[in-house]
Coordinates of C-alpha atoms in Angstrom, one line a residue:
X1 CA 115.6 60.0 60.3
X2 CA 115.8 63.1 61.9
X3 CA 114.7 63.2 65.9
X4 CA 112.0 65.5 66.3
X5 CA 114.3 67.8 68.7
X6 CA 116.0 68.9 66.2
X7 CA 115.7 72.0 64.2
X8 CA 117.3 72.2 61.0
X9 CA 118.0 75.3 58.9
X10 CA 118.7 75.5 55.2
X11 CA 121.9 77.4 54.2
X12 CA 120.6 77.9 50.5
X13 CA 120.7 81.2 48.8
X14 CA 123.0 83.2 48.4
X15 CA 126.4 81.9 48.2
X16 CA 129.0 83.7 46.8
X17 CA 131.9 80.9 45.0
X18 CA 135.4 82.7 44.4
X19 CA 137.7 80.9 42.1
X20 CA 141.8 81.3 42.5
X21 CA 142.0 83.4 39.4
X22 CA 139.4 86.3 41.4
X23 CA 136.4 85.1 39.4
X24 CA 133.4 85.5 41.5
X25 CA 129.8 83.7 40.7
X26 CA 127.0 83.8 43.0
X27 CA 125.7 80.3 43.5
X28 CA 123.0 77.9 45.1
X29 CA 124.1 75.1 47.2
X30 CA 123.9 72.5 46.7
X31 CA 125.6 73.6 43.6
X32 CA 124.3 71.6 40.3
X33 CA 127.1 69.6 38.1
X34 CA 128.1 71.6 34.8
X35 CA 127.1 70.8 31.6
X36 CA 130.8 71.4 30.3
X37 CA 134.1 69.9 31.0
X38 CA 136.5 72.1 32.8
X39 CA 140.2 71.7 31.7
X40 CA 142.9 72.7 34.0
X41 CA 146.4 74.0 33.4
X42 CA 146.8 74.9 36.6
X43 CA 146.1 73.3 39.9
X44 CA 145.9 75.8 42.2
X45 CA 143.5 77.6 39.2
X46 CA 140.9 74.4 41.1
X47 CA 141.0 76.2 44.4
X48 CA 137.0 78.0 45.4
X49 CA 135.7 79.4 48.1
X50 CA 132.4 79.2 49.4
X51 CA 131.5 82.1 51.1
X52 CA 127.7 82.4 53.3
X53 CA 127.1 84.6 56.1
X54 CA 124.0 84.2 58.2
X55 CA 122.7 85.7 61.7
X56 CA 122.6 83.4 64.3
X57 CA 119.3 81.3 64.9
X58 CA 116.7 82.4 67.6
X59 CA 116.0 81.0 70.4
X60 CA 119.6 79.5 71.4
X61 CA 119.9 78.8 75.2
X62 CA 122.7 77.0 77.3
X63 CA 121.1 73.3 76.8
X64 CA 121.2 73.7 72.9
X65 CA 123.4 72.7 70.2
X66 CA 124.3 73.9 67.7
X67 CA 125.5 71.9 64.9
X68 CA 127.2 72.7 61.0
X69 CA 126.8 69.9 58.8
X70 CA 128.2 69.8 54.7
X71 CA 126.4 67.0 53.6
X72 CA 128.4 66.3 50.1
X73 CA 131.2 67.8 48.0
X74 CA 133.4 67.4 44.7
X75 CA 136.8 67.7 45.1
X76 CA 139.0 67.8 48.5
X77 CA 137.7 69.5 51.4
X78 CA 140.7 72.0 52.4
X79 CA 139.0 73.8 55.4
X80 CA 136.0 75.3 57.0
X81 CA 136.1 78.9 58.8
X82 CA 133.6 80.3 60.9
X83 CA 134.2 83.7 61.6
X84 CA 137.6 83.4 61.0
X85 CA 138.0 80.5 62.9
X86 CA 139.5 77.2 61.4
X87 CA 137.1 74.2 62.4
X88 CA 138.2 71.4 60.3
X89 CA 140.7 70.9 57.2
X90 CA 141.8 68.1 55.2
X91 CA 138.6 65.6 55.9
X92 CA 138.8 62.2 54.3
X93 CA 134.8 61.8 54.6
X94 CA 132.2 62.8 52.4
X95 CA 129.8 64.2 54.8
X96 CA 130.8 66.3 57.7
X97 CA 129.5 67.5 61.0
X98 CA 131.0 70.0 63.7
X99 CA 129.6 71.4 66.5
X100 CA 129.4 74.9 66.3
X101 CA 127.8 76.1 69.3
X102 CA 130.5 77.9 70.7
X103 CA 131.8 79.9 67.9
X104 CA 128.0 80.9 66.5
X105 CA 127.9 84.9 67.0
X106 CA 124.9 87.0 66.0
X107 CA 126.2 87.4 62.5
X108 CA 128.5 84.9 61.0
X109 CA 130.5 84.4 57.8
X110 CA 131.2 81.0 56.5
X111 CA 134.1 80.0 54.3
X112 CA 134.4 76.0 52.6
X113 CA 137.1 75.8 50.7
X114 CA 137.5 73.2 48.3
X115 CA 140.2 72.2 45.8
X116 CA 140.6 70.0 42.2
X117 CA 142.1 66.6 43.0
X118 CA 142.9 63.7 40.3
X119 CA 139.5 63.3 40.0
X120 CA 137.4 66.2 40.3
X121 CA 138.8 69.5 38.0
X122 CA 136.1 71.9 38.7
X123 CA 135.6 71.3 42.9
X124 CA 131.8 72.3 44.1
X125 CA 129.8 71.6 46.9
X126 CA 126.9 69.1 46.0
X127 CA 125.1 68.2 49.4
X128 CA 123.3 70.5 51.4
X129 CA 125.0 72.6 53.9
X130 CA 122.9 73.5 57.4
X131 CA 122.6 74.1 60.6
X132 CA 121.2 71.1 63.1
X133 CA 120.0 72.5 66.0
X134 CA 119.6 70.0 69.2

């Protein structure tokens, strides 16, 4: 349920998902499963970035928050940047959620990287990704 202080935005349209071998694809998230196997010879050939810049939401004063949630993926999280700023890497979960307030600037460029594990060949975010503003 979600408290009626909170504000939450849609990171949707466009992503851009960049592949270890420099093949770039411009996606929705949360990205849909293929309709094709993916076979891997090599691992690091599993590695993608997720790559979504937005301006910073209006309306921001000291008593708010500010909050990045990933709310499913495929695959190993590696590591989140936000504006070239590490926030997280190696998570266990499958949902995520960082406060952000301190790192938002008025234009912003968000990397998710993902990676193949023994499971999952072809990694891909599947949940929603947003901001939660308290």
């Amino acid at each position: 349920m979600i408290d009626d202080t909170m504000h939450v935005i849609r990171l949707r349209k466009p992503w851009q998902k960049t592949a270890a071998d420099g093949i770039v694809l411009r996606v929705d998230v949360p990205e849909p499963p293929h309709d094709f196997d993916v076979t891997r010879d090599d691992e690091s050939v599993g590695v993608v970035d997720y790559e979504r810049r937005f301006n910073s939401p209006t309306g921001l004063d000291a008593t708010v928050r500010v909050y990045l949630r990933i709310d499913g993926w495929e695959g190993e999280l590696v590591d989140v940047h936000l504006n070239d700023r590490s926030l997280v890497s190696d998570v266990d979960s499958l949902q995520l959620r960082i406060d952000i307030t301190d790192w938002v600037l008025s234009a912003n460029r968000l990397v998710i990287r993902l990676n193949a594990n023994d499971q999952i060949t072809d990694p891909r975010l599947s949940g929603e990704v947003t901001l939660a503003i308290e």
